[in-house]
Amino acid sequence: MNRQWRIARYPRADEALGPAHFNWVEQAVPSPGEGEFLVRTLGLAPGPAQRGYLSPGHSAFYGTVPVGEVMRGRGVGEVVASRHPEYIPGDIFSGSLGWQDYSVQRPRGAEFVFSTRRIAAPLRPLPTTTLGMLGQAGATAWFGLVEAGAFRPGDHVLVSAAAGGVGSMAGQIARLKGAARTVGIAGTSEKCRWLCADLGFDAAINYRTENLGERLRELFPRGIDLFFDNVGGEVLNQALANLAQGARVAVCGYIATDYAAQPGAGPANYRFLVYQRARMQGFVVFDYWQRFSEPEAALTAWYQDGTLQDCEDLEEGLEKMPDILASLFTGGNRGVRLCRVAPDPAHLPLLVRGGR
Amino acid sequence: MNRQWRIARYPRADEALGPAHFNWVEQAVPSPGEGEFLVRTLGLAPGPAQRGYLSPGHSAFYGTVPVGEVMRGRGVGEVVASRHPEYIPGDIFSGSLGWQDYSVQRPRGAEFVFSTRRIAAPLRPLPTTTLGMLGQAGATAWFGLVEAGAFRPGDHVLVSAAAGGVGSMAGQIARLKGAARTVGIAGTSEKCRWLCADLGFDAAINYRTENLGERLRELFPRGIDLFFDNVGGEVLNQALANLAQGARVAVCGYIATDYAAQPGAGPANYRFLVYQRARMQGFVVFDYWQRFSEPEAALTAWYQDGTLQDCEDLEEGLEKMPDILASLFTGGNRGVRLCRVAPDPAHLPLLVRGGR
């Protein structure tokens, strides 16, 4: 059987995303046509952008998923049947698998979430190495820092939603690449402790209980060189007022105002871009698809030698996907949220994790 | 005698700048000390940034001018007496002369408005060549386009406050450098006609009478590649929603919200920076002080061959300075506003203006 989550209905503007918006369906496993292959889903990577698939008029890139269709989502899987000469059963594949056990795939180019990739040297644990810390979350943090943020060793770096998946990787990568200071912003004191005690952030700010502006002035007396922003809203606005000369804001997301019933206020402090000859640069990780081996190599080495700390939050079971996605909008996750749908194939080499 | 405008009082938050904020004073001409020289003001360049000198807590760069002091302002003048070996009477000099006939100067480095410059090959008309079209206004437009805006031939370019001093130069430079399309935004239909008929803009939008969003979609079907923004506010916000992929916003100013009694809303559409992998880059022209010869050479050649159209608005008389500065905030000017304080020295070569 092919278990699936299909769209039941779209959330209303004032409604939080939840299990009510999905239907659990069980169907026969499909068969690949000529030039296609069948993939069994092993892991899925829920991300905040997926909320847009249920929001008509919102998702500029990808479009909504029609009601009644299988929920779209990237994942990693194993080729189990093939009518394509280059894809052989046993191959490990990442692509837009959807929230289901099986999907029929064909190779596709670098078209954002629809892009496909045959994994040349897969390693267990697959969710970690392909979708998570060493995969897409890591690559997003990497290219956001390096490309959009033009990271320079010695930078004083601020990361918002630092306890989130991309944020917890961005802070660690900044540290490992030689940031002079890495500060995270998070929404609970427990997350703040985790950032400093476990992930090596130099400091963390609880934006719910602390005065953000004051703390930024304290922690960045000479200004923020690089701000990796996942949040937008007032966090972005306060950070803009504390930029150093020549600062770069890597705009990764804006979860504070995205999907809000009322459109959020823009960052009035953008005027500091002039004072500080600073920039805000948006980016989309899929633009760097052809260069994913760069972060993979560096992050894998740091993972193996134990300098990159574990910041993964791995759930088990396809049935949990609606709750996992919803949790990304309520601050419920800590680190890179992933879902293992089926066990990793035992024949894959195990990535040895050092430093423990 | 040394005629001067001194600060009488600062405008209240809800008050427009005007002559009431300045006092006309006549004093003895000062004498230069050792290492100093006396400059006679020939021309002044009023600019919107000067409003900050009367706004405590506002002007991050320069600081306010204390009440009772001579109003600060850049200008061009002639050295008339000197106790500095490198400055000889007859030399032409630009620097922070203030709103007065005579000032004592000493050489200063590239410290924003305080920077000084001995003009190697001065040409008449001095205000034009040193302070205006071929000087600071031109350089601001040039470096905003080339550096902050990373101009590329073939770009579809939008300029706000296009009938202003920097805007009218930015649109012309974009055209002369090979923009595929140059569109200006202005506040009267007369200004819009002037942009298209006289300055060679491909189109102009009257933001007061036209639907800006609709017109942008019409005029930029594939999006704006480069937006040179002097205005901010809702103009910036609408432009952000119409960016092309990889677009660049050169943030020059934000006159729409600057000095407003209530702080303006920020550009909520900054989220399009992510969709479009676009950037907003602030800049300050004085950072390019050492490279002013680049725009000078190019703009002078275009001026001489007649391809750069005259967009100067030259007033005469120091006594008009308060009104001229005020007019920059009411849409009263058209083109590069300058004030000639004394006649150009007749011994300077005259720049021959071709193409007429």
XYZ file of C-alpha atoms in Angstrom:
712
model
C 0.000 0.000 0.000
C 0.985 3.653 -0.538
C 0.108 5.746 2.500
C -0.414 9.408 1.652
C -1.286 12.768 3.132
C -3.555 14.674 0.764
C -4.770 18.258 1.090
C -8.194 18.347 2.772
C -8.650 22.120 2.712
C -6.581 25.295 2.947
C -6.253 27.115 6.270
C -8.177 30.338 6.617
C -6.118 33.505 6.984
C -6.665 33.595 10.747
C -6.219 29.873 11.276
C -3.103 27.964 12.308
C -1.990 25.094 10.106
C -2.801 21.673 11.542
C -3.860 18.063 10.918
C -7.379 19.231 9.966
C -5.983 20.413 6.647
C -4.821 16.964 5.555
C -6.505 13.637 4.811
C -4.793 10.286 5.383
C -5.315 8.060 2.326
C -4.103 4.570 1.457
C -3.755 3.603 -2.190
C -2.140 1.044 -4.425
C 1.550 1.575 -5.184
C 1.852 3.196 -8.649
C 3.921 1.822 -11.552
C 6.578 3.787 -13.419
C 6.051 4.496 -17.137
C 8.762 4.600 -19.768
C 11.644 6.829 -18.596
C 10.311 6.844 -15.041
C 11.196 5.079 -11.829
C 9.508 4.273 -8.549
C 10.934 5.708 -5.339
C 10.188 4.528 -1.836
C 10.283 7.429 0.607
C 12.773 6.993 3.426
C 12.793 10.490 4.904
C 11.055 13.833 4.523
C 12.217 17.345 5.342
C 9.337 19.531 6.493
C 10.119 23.223 6.064
C 8.281 26.479 6.693
C 8.068 27.170 2.948
C 5.687 24.213 2.626
C 3.046 26.259 4.392
C 2.767 28.176 1.120
C 1.463 25.105 -0.694
C -1.777 25.527 1.246
C -1.997 29.299 0.787
C -3.552 30.425 -2.511
C -1.959 33.595 -3.763
C 1.006 33.295 -1.472
C 3.631 30.924 -2.756
C 5.290 32.846 -5.549
C 7.666 30.050 -6.474
C 5.846 26.843 -6.312
C 2.151 27.395 -6.498
C -0.394 25.814 -4.207
C -1.109 22.100 -4.133
C -4.715 21.567 -5.270
C -7.156 20.274 -2.676
C -7.343 16.495 -2.956
C -3.754 16.114 -4.172
C -0.833 14.598 -2.285
C 0.993 17.181 -0.165
C 4.203 18.303 -1.860
C 7.469 17.926 -0.012
C 11.120 17.152 -0.549
C 12.537 13.916 0.681
C 15.069 11.173 0.227
C 14.169 7.726 -1.035
C 15.359 4.514 -2.597
C 14.711 3.556 -6.193
C 12.714 0.312 -6.035
C 11.705 -0.136 -9.685
C 12.915 1.627 -12.799
C 12.236 2.110 -16.484
C 14.992 4.710 -16.743
C 18.470 3.503 -17.768
C 20.357 5.708 -15.276
C 18.286 4.914 -12.207
C 18.777 1.455 -10.789
C 16.940 -0.150 -7.906
C 18.931 0.508 -4.769
C 19.966 3.995 -5.888
C 19.366 6.746 -3.374
C 17.466 9.704 -4.735
C 16.328 13.058 -3.441
C 13.542 15.073 -4.946
C 9.957 16.143 -4.550
C 8.622 12.852 -3.197
C 5.505 14.198 -1.509
C 4.072 13.121 1.819
C 3.680 9.476 0.834
C 5.458 6.120 0.842
C 5.902 5.767 -2.917
C 6.146 8.127 -5.858
C 6.845 7.831 -9.556
C 9.720 10.105 -10.558
C 11.635 11.233 -13.597
C 14.837 13.298 -13.662
C 14.192 17.023 -13.515
C 16.521 19.976 -13.675
C 17.141 22.624 -11.085
C 13.583 23.838 -10.791
C 13.442 24.637 -7.118
C 11.558 22.076 -5.092
C 11.003 19.939 -8.148
C 14.697 19.436 -8.777
C 15.976 15.879 -8.516
C 19.278 14.427 -7.517
C 20.795 10.990 -7.578
C 22.965 10.699 -4.483
C 26.367 9.462 -5.569
C 27.718 8.290 -2.224
C 24.863 7.963 0.216
C 25.681 7.559 3.886
C 23.560 6.592 6.843
C 21.756 8.219 8.585
C 20.126 9.274 5.336
C 17.878 12.024 6.706
C 20.886 13.663 8.354
C 23.266 13.378 5.472
C 20.855 14.097 2.641
C 18.078 16.287 3.963
C 19.213 17.716 7.235
C 22.346 18.973 8.920
C 24.624 17.915 6.082
C 21.976 18.354 3.413
C 19.476 21.043 2.643
C 19.352 22.785 6.017
C 23.127 22.899 6.056
C 23.312 24.092 2.466
C 20.756 26.835 3.117
C 22.766 28.088 6.078
C 26.015 27.770 4.116
C 24.996 29.627 0.976
C 23.080 32.217 2.975
C 26.218 33.008 4.937
C 28.767 32.673 2.166
C 26.866 34.070 -0.821
C 24.031 36.329 0.351
C 25.918 37.277 3.523
C 29.415 37.414 1.985
C 30.792 36.023 5.247
C 34.280 37.108 6.270
C 36.318 35.551 9.068
C 36.223 37.914 12.013
C 32.627 38.934 11.345
C 30.313 39.614 14.254
C 27.320 37.501 13.281
C 23.693 37.579 14.416
C 21.267 34.753 13.604
C 17.503 34.966 14.143
C 15.356 31.884 14.754
C 18.725 30.531 15.803
C 17.221 27.431 17.395
C 15.443 26.589 14.168
C 16.815 24.214 11.589
C 18.634 26.653 9.343
C 19.473 28.999 12.210
C 21.180 26.356 14.322
C 23.297 25.412 11.319
C 24.023 29.037 10.350
C 25.349 29.863 13.799
C 27.551 26.789 13.871
C 28.910 27.354 10.368
C 29.694 30.980 11.199
C 31.622 29.847 14.268
C 33.485 27.105 12.403
C 34.360 29.501 9.597
C 35.922 31.946 12.010
C 33.296 34.449 13.125
C 34.620 36.644 15.930
C 31.216 36.448 17.623
C 28.048 34.496 16.960
C 24.841 35.533 18.700
C 21.497 33.794 18.328
C 17.970 35.019 18.895
C 15.390 32.499 20.125
C 12.043 32.443 21.888
C 12.666 30.473 25.087
C 15.404 30.515 27.697
C 15.798 26.770 27.242
C 16.594 27.299 23.547
C 19.002 30.086 24.464
C 20.833 27.792 26.869
C 21.008 25.097 24.199
C 22.510 27.515 21.671
C 25.273 28.556 24.057
C 25.919 25.320 25.966
C 25.566 22.794 23.154
C 26.021 24.594 19.846
C 28.805 26.998 20.739
C 27.022 30.317 20.219
C 28.787 33.082 22.147
C 25.519 34.521 23.405
C 21.797 34.197 22.896
C 18.919 36.636 23.276
C 15.431 35.622 24.343
C 13.387 38.039 22.279
C 10.267 37.370 24.344
C 11.718 38.334 27.722
C 14.691 40.568 26.941
C 14.929 44.045 25.446
C 16.228 43.138 22.010
C 17.525 46.587 21.104
C 19.460 46.952 24.366
C 20.927 43.469 24.130
C 22.027 44.027 20.533
C 23.790 47.260 21.501
C 25.472 45.400 24.378
C 26.536 42.354 22.363
C 27.519 44.241 19.204
C 29.234 47.390 20.455
C 30.803 47.892 17.036
C 27.747 46.705 15.148
C 26.556 43.557 13.406
C 28.639 42.621 10.364
C 26.361 39.853 9.135
C 22.765 39.195 10.091
C 21.305 35.887 8.954
C 17.588 36.573 9.168
C 14.880 33.944 9.169
C 12.298 36.033 10.966
C 11.749 39.576 9.694
C 9.329 41.828 11.560
C 10.557 43.705 14.594
C 13.617 41.477 14.981
C 14.857 42.581 11.559
C 13.945 46.169 12.308
C 15.977 46.217 15.528
C 18.911 44.486 13.898
C 18.989 47.062 11.074
C 19.473 49.805 13.658
C 22.562 47.967 14.936
C 24.441 47.219 11.743
C 28.137 47.876 11.362
C 29.472 49.757 8.366
C 29.407 47.541 5.276
C 27.056 45.063 6.966
C 25.185 42.398 5.084
C 21.742 41.049 5.916
C 21.162 37.633 4.365
C 17.391 37.461 3.988
C 16.455 33.798 4.266
C 12.865 34.109 5.463
C 10.348 36.219 7.377
C 8.372 33.808 9.467
C 7.259 36.581 11.853
C 5.034 38.203 9.253
C 4.491 35.416 6.755
C 0.968 34.009 6.813
C -0.094 36.637 9.332
C -3.761 37.579 9.059
C -2.659 41.208 8.641
C 0.360 42.010 6.479
C 3.236 42.880 8.778
C 4.915 46.256 8.930
C 8.055 46.572 6.862
C 11.426 47.335 8.443
C 11.288 51.112 8.874
C 14.942 51.027 9.933
C 16.015 50.051 6.424
C 17.324 53.628 6.261
C 20.345 52.391 8.213
C 21.357 50.632 5.005
C 22.390 54.075 3.777
C 24.118 55.238 6.962
C 26.058 51.989 7.106
C 26.511 51.317 3.369
C 24.884 48.020 4.164
C 22.792 45.653 2.139
C 19.911 43.247 2.411
C 20.291 40.329 0.037
C 17.585 37.749 -0.536
C 18.508 34.249 -1.614
C 16.997 30.881 -2.450
C 19.078 27.807 -1.718
C 18.021 25.956 -4.872
C 19.962 28.446 -6.959
C 23.084 26.749 -5.617
C 21.991 23.242 -6.447
C 25.055 22.604 -8.594
C 27.314 23.548 -5.704
C 25.796 21.462 -2.917
C 28.958 19.365 -2.770
C 30.799 22.349 -1.222
C 28.800 22.466 2.008
C 28.400 18.683 2.001
C 32.146 18.151 2.052
C 32.880 20.796 4.679
C 29.945 19.935 6.920
C 30.594 16.209 6.715
C 34.215 16.730 7.768
C 33.123 18.902 10.717
C 30.457 16.369 11.634
C 32.978 13.549 11.553
C 35.556 15.329 13.669
C 32.884 16.351 16.145
C 33.245 20.120 15.799
C 29.798 20.454 14.261
C 27.360 19.731 17.067
C 24.281 17.615 16.562
C 21.289 19.905 16.086
C 18.849 17.512 14.518
C 15.334 16.829 15.692
C 14.412 13.564 14.007
C 10.859 12.279 14.233
C 9.693 8.871 13.075
C 6.591 8.114 11.074
C 4.782 9.533 8.076
C 1.666 9.908 10.176
C 3.305 12.719 12.168
C 3.972 15.023 9.187
C 1.050 17.448 9.686
C 1.984 17.955 13.328
C 5.648 18.375 12.499
C 4.949 21.026 9.883
C 2.587 22.849 12.236
C 5.218 22.826 14.983
C 7.566 24.904 12.834
C 5.195 27.840 13.213
C 4.724 27.619 16.959
C 8.347 27.473 18.031
C 7.915 23.816 18.874
C 11.065 22.546 17.210
C 14.683 22.755 18.234
C 17.152 22.295 15.449
C 16.682 20.664 12.072
C 13.302 18.962 11.984
C 13.220 15.769 9.937
C 10.942 12.796 9.613
C 12.118 9.252 8.991
C 9.438 7.439 7.008
C 11.176 4.065 6.601
C 14.460 2.618 7.902
C 17.660 3.439 6.042
C 18.807 0.582 3.773
C 21.281 -1.439 5.825
C 23.743 -1.790 2.975
C 24.649 1.906 3.041
C 27.886 2.846 4.818
C 27.417 4.458 8.215
C 28.816 7.944 8.704
C 31.107 7.777 11.711
C 30.427 10.585 14.136
C 33.573 11.599 16.001
C 34.367 13.754 18.964
C 31.974 12.143 21.389
C 32.068 91.962 4.463
C 31.263 88.291 4.975
C 27.553 87.648 4.500
C 26.358 84.550 6.352
C 23.306 82.476 7.087
C 23.401 81.271 10.683
C 21.041 78.865 12.390
C 18.240 80.749 14.157
C 16.409 77.701 15.533
C 15.653 74.109 14.603
C 12.341 73.237 12.939
C 9.811 71.451 15.119
C 8.954 67.887 14.086
C 5.700 68.996 12.450
C 7.156 72.107 10.827
C 8.482 72.578 7.308
C 11.976 73.975 6.929
C 12.038 77.631 5.877
C 13.716 81.026 6.148
C 12.486 81.406 9.743
C 15.162 78.952 10.806
C 18.062 81.087 9.607
C 19.451 84.503 10.474
C 21.225 86.724 7.958
C 24.414 88.128 9.487
C 27.187 90.327 8.099
C 30.630 90.094 9.616
C 34.220 91.002 8.912
C 36.088 88.658 6.569
C 38.223 86.267 8.678
C 41.992 85.762 8.296
C 43.686 82.417 7.774
C 46.088 81.143 10.429
C 49.267 79.158 9.798
C 48.513 76.230 7.427
C 45.138 77.709 6.505
C 43.774 79.623 3.565
C 40.834 81.890 2.870
C 38.255 80.807 0.332
C 35.704 83.026 -1.330
C 32.495 81.109 -2.006
C 31.499 81.045 -5.674
C 28.757 78.404 -5.615
C 26.834 76.251 -3.138
C 25.083 72.936 -3.602
C 22.001 72.659 -1.406
C 21.026 69.042 -0.824
C 18.292 67.260 1.110
C 20.850 65.821 3.539
C 21.471 69.352 4.827
C 18.049 69.258 6.450
C 19.666 66.919 8.990
C 21.934 69.690 10.243
C 18.883 71.288 11.818
C 17.446 68.054 13.229
C 18.904 66.972 16.570
C 19.150 63.220 16.844
C 18.694 62.710 13.145
C 21.838 63.181 11.180
C 23.918 60.129 11.950
C 26.855 61.205 9.834
C 27.388 64.833 10.324
C 25.751 65.992 13.499
C 23.620 69.081 13.850
C 24.938 72.595 13.418
C 24.604 74.417 16.752
C 22.118 77.263 16.892
C 23.966 80.510 16.203
C 26.587 78.878 13.968
C 26.980 79.336 10.210
C 24.902 76.809 8.263
C 27.051 73.967 6.976
C 27.097 73.273 3.265
C 29.390 72.137 0.484
C 30.449 74.566 -2.170
C 33.099 75.644 -4.599
C 35.281 78.687 -4.097
C 38.446 80.497 -4.987
C 41.441 80.711 -2.717
C 41.942 84.428 -2.089
C 44.622 84.372 0.616
C 46.785 81.543 1.862
C 49.212 80.522 4.573
C 49.392 76.958 3.221
C 52.164 76.161 0.737
C 49.999 74.037 -1.569
C 47.049 76.411 -1.869
C 47.721 79.509 -3.911
C 45.401 82.448 -4.495
C 43.438 81.742 -7.661
C 43.186 78.011 -6.920
C 39.710 76.557 -7.125
C 38.684 74.557 -4.114
C 35.654 72.551 -3.064
C 34.773 71.705 0.486
C 32.509 72.539 3.378
C 32.372 76.289 2.823
C 29.151 76.978 4.680
C 26.430 79.403 3.680
C 28.673 82.435 3.615
C 30.910 84.494 1.329
C 34.230 83.658 2.962
C 35.578 80.792 5.028
C 38.932 79.805 6.450
C 39.885 76.294 5.338
C 42.571 73.713 5.814
C 43.022 70.467 3.844
C 40.955 67.605 5.236
C 40.718 63.966 4.249
C 37.733 62.064 2.988
C 35.489 62.722 5.963
C 32.132 63.021 4.251
C 30.929 66.593 3.950
C 34.086 67.891 5.533
C 36.344 66.508 2.836
C 38.253 69.012 0.771
C 39.488 69.010 -2.761
C 41.720 71.244 -4.805
C 40.290 71.248 -8.329
C 43.135 70.500 -10.723
C 41.574 71.733 -13.958
C 38.589 73.908 -13.156
C 36.212 74.800 -15.945
C 33.429 77.328 -16.180
C 30.574 77.180 -15.316
C 32.000 76.227 -11.939
C 28.752 75.251 -10.218
C 27.963 72.889 -13.076
C 31.357 71.312 -13.418
C 32.275 71.090 -9.757
C 29.104 70.829 -7.727
C 26.316 69.889 -10.092
C 25.732 67.816 -13.181
C 29.389 66.986 -13.654
C 30.212 67.157 -9.969
C 28.574 65.806 -6.859
C 25.062 65.221 -8.198
C 26.530 63.395 -11.168
C 28.913 61.406 -8.997
C 26.099 60.389 -6.643
C 24.018 59.140 -9.557
C 27.042 57.444 -11.107
C 28.270 55.525 -8.071
C 24.727 54.695 -7.021
C 24.114 53.081 -10.394
C 27.514 51.510 -10.920
C 28.446 50.426 -7.408
C 25.332 50.087 -5.254
C 23.178 49.220 -8.255
C 25.765 47.114 -10.135
C 24.393 48.508 -13.388
C 24.532 46.245 -16.453
C 23.857 47.353 -20.017
C 20.414 46.137 -20.983
C 19.005 46.728 -17.511
C 15.451 47.955 -17.134
C 15.932 50.877 -14.771
C 13.511 52.738 -12.522
C 14.436 56.053 -10.866
C 12.362 57.722 -8.152
C 12.390 61.478 -7.599
C 13.575 61.360 -11.187
C 13.082 65.088 -11.689
C 15.291 65.806 -8.685
C 18.962 66.568 -8.957
C 20.387 63.091 -8.495
C 17.408 61.418 -10.164
C 17.640 63.420 -13.371
C 21.312 62.505 -13.604
C 20.735 58.839 -12.690
C 18.182 58.395 -15.468
C 20.418 60.033 -18.019
C 23.496 58.064 -17.001
C 21.525 54.819 -17.150
C 20.397 55.672 -20.677
C 23.879 56.680 -21.815
C 25.381 53.537 -20.326
C 23.000 51.354 -22.278
C 19.910 50.698 -20.178
C 17.234 48.941 -22.223
C 14.595 51.084 -20.542
C 14.690 54.023 -18.169
C 11.531 55.038 -16.344
C 11.236 57.945 -13.938
C 8.772 58.667 -11.162
C 7.881 62.303 -10.472
C 5.126 64.320 -8.833
C 3.765 66.529 -11.619
C 2.809 65.881 -15.231
C 5.032 68.793 -16.249
C 8.032 67.056 -14.672
C 7.039 63.802 -16.365
C 6.940 65.543 -19.746
C 10.334 67.089 -19.078
C 11.858 63.693 -18.219
C 10.644 62.146 -21.485
C 10.876 65.087 -23.871
C 14.095 66.705 -22.674
C 16.071 64.128 -20.717
C 15.425 61.022 -22.800
C 13.600 58.881 -20.253
C 11.545 56.204 -22.025
C 8.554 56.785 -19.768
C 7.556 58.628 -16.629
C 4.977 57.954 -13.952
C 3.163 60.679 -12.070
C 2.828 59.025 -8.676
C 0.219 61.552 -7.558
C -2.273 60.919 -10.330
C -1.464 57.456 -11.690
C -1.749 54.004 -10.143
C 1.906 53.319 -9.469
C 1.583 49.551 -9.120
C -0.341 49.183 -12.370
C 2.029 51.419 -14.282
C 5.064 49.536 -12.986
C 3.571 46.226 -14.097
C 2.846 47.763 -17.503
C 6.246 49.380 -18.004
C 8.279 46.514 -16.529
C 6.581 43.357 -17.771
C 9.717 41.371 -16.964
C 10.458 43.299 -13.815
C 12.772 46.083 -12.692
C 16.457 45.162 -12.858
C 17.753 48.254 -11.103
C 15.816 50.684 -8.953
C 17.604 53.880 -8.003
C 15.603 55.053 -5.019
C 15.680 58.535 -3.556
C 12.247 58.377 -2.000
C 11.400 55.294 0.047
C 7.919 54.932 1.492
C 5.164 53.532 -0.687
C 7.140 54.142 -3.890
C 9.854 51.777 -2.676
C 7.256 49.324 -1.454
C 5.529 49.150 -4.842
C 8.816 48.883 -6.690
C 9.906 45.946 -4.518
C 6.829 44.030 -5.657
C 7.922 44.519 -9.272
C 11.556 43.494 -9.158
C 13.077 41.155 -11.701
C 15.138 38.201 -10.607
C 18.557 39.324 -9.403
C 17.378 42.924 -9.112
C 19.305 45.587 -7.261
C 17.854 48.506 -5.343
C 20.379 51.297 -4.890
C 19.205 53.065 -1.747
C 20.251 56.695 -2.100
C 17.668 58.366 0.124
C 14.179 58.196 1.598
C 12.810 61.679 1.381
C 9.216 60.415 1.610
C 9.606 59.397 5.227
C 12.624 61.394 6.343
C 11.774 64.214 8.758
C 8.153 63.091 8.854
C 6.422 63.871 12.131
C 5.566 60.169 12.434
C 8.149 57.569 11.460
C 7.147 56.094 8.122
C 6.159 52.483 7.592
C 8.931 50.249 6.341
C 8.739 48.477 2.985
C 6.638 45.404 3.820
C 7.348 44.102 0.315
C 11.004 43.560 1.194
C 10.034 39.864 1.155
C 10.315 40.039 -2.635
C 14.061 40.260 -2.092
C 13.886 36.548 -1.356
C 11.546 35.592 -4.197
C 13.713 37.513 -6.634
C 17.147 36.935 -5.074
C 17.353 40.686 -5.069
C 19.176 43.143 -2.889
C 18.863 46.573 -1.382
C 22.217 48.308 -1.109
C 22.726 51.575 0.700
C 25.548 53.885 -0.322
C 27.109 57.226 0.469
C 28.776 59.088 -2.364
C 31.670 60.357 -0.258
C 32.996 56.823 0.025
C 33.978 57.182 -3.634
C 35.777 60.464 -3.186
C 39.025 59.096 -4.581
C 37.256 57.975 -7.734
C 35.372 61.156 -8.629
C 37.503 61.533 -11.745
C 35.692 58.537 -13.295
C 32.260 60.163 -13.505
C 33.819 63.570 -14.135
C 35.567 62.346 -17.265
C 32.597 60.415 -18.635
C 30.001 63.048 -17.792
C 32.117 65.883 -19.151
C 32.540 64.043 -22.460
C 28.783 63.433 -22.686
C 28.101 67.038 -21.755
C 30.493 68.265 -24.424
C 29.067 66.122 -27.182
C 25.537 67.080 -26.198
C 24.249 63.622 -25.306
C 23.916 64.520 -21.645
C 21.034 66.959 -21.473
C 21.115 70.029 -19.295
C 19.198 69.316 -16.095
C 20.504 72.064 -13.917
C 18.441 74.550 -11.973
C 20.860 77.338 -11.148
C 19.786 80.114 -8.817
C 21.764 83.243 -8.126
C 22.403 84.826 -4.760
C 23.389 83.668 -1.289
C 20.255 85.302 0.087
C 18.093 82.645 -1.581
C 19.687 79.639 0.145
C 16.992 79.025 2.795
C 14.274 79.067 0.156
C 16.255 76.827 -2.165
C 16.846 74.235 0.539
C 13.186 74.334 1.547
C 12.105 73.836 -2.060
C 13.852 70.454 -2.173
C 11.230 69.128 0.225
C 8.183 70.490 -1.551
C 8.889 69.236 -5.053
C 9.705 72.794 -6.096
C 12.888 72.025 -7.982
C 13.490 70.444 -11.344
C 16.916 68.994 -11.854
C 20.124 69.763 -10.017
C 19.564 72.740 -7.772
C 22.589 74.991 -7.377
C 23.240 78.488 -6.158
C 25.812 80.803 -7.658
C 27.096 83.092 -4.919
C 29.657 85.073 -6.941
C 30.618 85.130 -10.624
C 33.042 82.501 -11.917
C 36.587 83.873 -12.287
C 36.897 84.974 -15.909
C 40.360 83.440 -16.358
C 38.996 79.883 -16.150
C 38.512 78.049 -19.449
C 34.904 77.729 -20.567
C 33.511 74.241 -21.037
C 32.185 74.081 -24.581
C 28.718 72.597 -24.680
C 28.099 70.751 -27.946
C 25.052 69.347 -29.654
C 22.923 72.448 -29.452
